[in-house]
Short mmCIF file of C-alpha atoms in Angstrom, two decimals:
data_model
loop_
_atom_site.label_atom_id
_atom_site.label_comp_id
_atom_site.label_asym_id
_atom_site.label_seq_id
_atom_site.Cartn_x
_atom_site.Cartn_y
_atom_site.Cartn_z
CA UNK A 1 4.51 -15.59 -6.83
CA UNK A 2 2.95 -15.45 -3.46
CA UNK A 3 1.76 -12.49 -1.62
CA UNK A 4 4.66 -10.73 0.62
CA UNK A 5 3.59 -9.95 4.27
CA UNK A 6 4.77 -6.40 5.32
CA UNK A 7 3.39 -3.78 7.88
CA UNK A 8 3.78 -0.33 7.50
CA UNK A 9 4.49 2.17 10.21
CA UNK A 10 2.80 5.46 10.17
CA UNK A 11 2.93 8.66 12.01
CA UNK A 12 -0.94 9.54 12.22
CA UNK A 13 -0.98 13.64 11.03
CA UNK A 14 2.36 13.15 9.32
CA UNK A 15 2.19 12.50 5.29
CA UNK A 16 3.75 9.11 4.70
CA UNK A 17 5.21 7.74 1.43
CA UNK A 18 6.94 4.17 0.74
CA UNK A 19 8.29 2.88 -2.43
CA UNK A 20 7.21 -0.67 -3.67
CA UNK A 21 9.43 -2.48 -6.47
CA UNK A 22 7.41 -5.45 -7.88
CA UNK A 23 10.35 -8.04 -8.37
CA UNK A 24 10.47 -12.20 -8.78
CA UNK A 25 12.16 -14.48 -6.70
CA UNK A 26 16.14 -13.56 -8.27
CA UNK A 27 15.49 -9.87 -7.82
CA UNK A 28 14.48 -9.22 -11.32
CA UNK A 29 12.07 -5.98 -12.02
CA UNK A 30 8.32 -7.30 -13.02
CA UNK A 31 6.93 -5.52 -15.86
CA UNK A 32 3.40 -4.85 -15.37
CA UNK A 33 2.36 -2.60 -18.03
CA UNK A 34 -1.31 -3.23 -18.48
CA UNK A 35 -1.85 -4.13 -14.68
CA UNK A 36 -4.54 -2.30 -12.98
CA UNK A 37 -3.07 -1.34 -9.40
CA UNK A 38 -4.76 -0.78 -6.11
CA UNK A 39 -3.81 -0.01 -3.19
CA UNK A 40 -6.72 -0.28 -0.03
CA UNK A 41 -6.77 0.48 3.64
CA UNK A 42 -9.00 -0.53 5.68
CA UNK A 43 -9.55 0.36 9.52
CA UNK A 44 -12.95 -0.81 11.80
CA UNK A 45 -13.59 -3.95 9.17
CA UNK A 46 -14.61 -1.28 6.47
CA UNK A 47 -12.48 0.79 3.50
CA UNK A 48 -11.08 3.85 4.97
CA UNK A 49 -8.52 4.73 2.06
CA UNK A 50 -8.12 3.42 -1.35
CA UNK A 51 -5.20 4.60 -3.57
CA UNK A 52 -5.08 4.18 -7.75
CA UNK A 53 -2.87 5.85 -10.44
CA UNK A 54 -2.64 9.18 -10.28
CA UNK A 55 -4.20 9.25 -7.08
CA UNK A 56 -2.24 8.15 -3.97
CA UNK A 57 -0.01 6.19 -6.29
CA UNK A 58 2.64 6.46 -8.64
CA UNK A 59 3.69 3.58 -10.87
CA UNK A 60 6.52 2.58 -13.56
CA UNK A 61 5.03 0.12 -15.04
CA UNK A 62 8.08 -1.46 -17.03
CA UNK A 63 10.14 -1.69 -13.92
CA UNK A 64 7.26 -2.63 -11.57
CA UNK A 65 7.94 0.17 -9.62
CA UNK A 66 4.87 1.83 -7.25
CA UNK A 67 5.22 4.83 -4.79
CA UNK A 68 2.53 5.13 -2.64
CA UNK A 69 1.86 8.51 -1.00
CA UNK A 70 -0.67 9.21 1.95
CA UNK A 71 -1.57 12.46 2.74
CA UNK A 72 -1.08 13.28 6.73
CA UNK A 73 -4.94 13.82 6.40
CA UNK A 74 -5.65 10.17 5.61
CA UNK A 75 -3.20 9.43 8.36
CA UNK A 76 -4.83 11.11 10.80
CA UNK A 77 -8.37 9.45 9.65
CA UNK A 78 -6.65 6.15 10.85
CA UNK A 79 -5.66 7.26 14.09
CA UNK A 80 -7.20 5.10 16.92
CA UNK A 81 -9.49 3.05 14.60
CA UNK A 82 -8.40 -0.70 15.13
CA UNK A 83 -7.91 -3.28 12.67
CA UNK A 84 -6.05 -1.43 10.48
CA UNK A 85 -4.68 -3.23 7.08
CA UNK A 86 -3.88 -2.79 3.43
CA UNK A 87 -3.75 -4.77 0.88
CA UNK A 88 -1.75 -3.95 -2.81
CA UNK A 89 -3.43 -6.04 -5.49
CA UNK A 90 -2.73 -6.46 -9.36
CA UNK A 91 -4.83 -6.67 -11.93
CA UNK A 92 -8.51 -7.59 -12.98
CA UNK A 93 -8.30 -10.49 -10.76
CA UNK A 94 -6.81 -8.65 -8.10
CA UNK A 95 -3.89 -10.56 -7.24
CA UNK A 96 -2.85 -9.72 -3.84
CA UNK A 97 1.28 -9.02 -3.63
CA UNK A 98 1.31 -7.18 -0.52
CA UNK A 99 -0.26 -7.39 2.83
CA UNK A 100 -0.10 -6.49 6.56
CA UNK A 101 -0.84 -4.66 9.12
CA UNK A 102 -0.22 -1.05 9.68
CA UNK A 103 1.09 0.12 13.29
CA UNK A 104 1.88 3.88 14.75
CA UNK A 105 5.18 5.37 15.12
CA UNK A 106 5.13 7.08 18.34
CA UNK A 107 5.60 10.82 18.37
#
């Protein structure tokens, strides 16, 4: 499958949650029991924020499902810091399946 290109809007001081559903080409939930997950931000060309299970996300692995929850501290860490991307990747070999950019909401 190739990687999906989405950015995610953010409210910097607000918490911000999305839900991701890990699905093939007709729509069908991907089982990835036994995946590792990641989730990383990055802001200035370095990490800022990286998210696993249990902490930042939430995952149902038979259904491929992933909720992703920032707290409105690490929102506000990326406030006015440029270059600001994150990138959801699978596995051991890190198979990227999400990417883009991530852009305020304004207040």
């Amino acid at each position: 499958m190739a990687t999906t290109v989405a950015n995610l809007v953010i409210r910097p001081g607000d918490a911000y949650s999305c839900r991701i559903n890990y699905v093939n080409e007709a729509g069908t939930a991907i089982n990835i029991t036994g995946e590792t997950v990641t989730l990383t931000i990055t802001a200035d060309n370095m990490t800022a924020i990286a998210l696993t299970s249990g902490s930042g996300l939430t995952i149902n692995y038979t259904i491929g499902q992933i909720d992703a929850a920032l707290t409105s501290l690490q929102t506000t860490s990326l406030d006015k810091k440029s270059n600001r991307r994150y990138t959801l990747r699978l596995g051991v070999a890190e198979k990227m399946i999400l990417v883009g950019d991530i852009e305020d909401e304004p207040r």
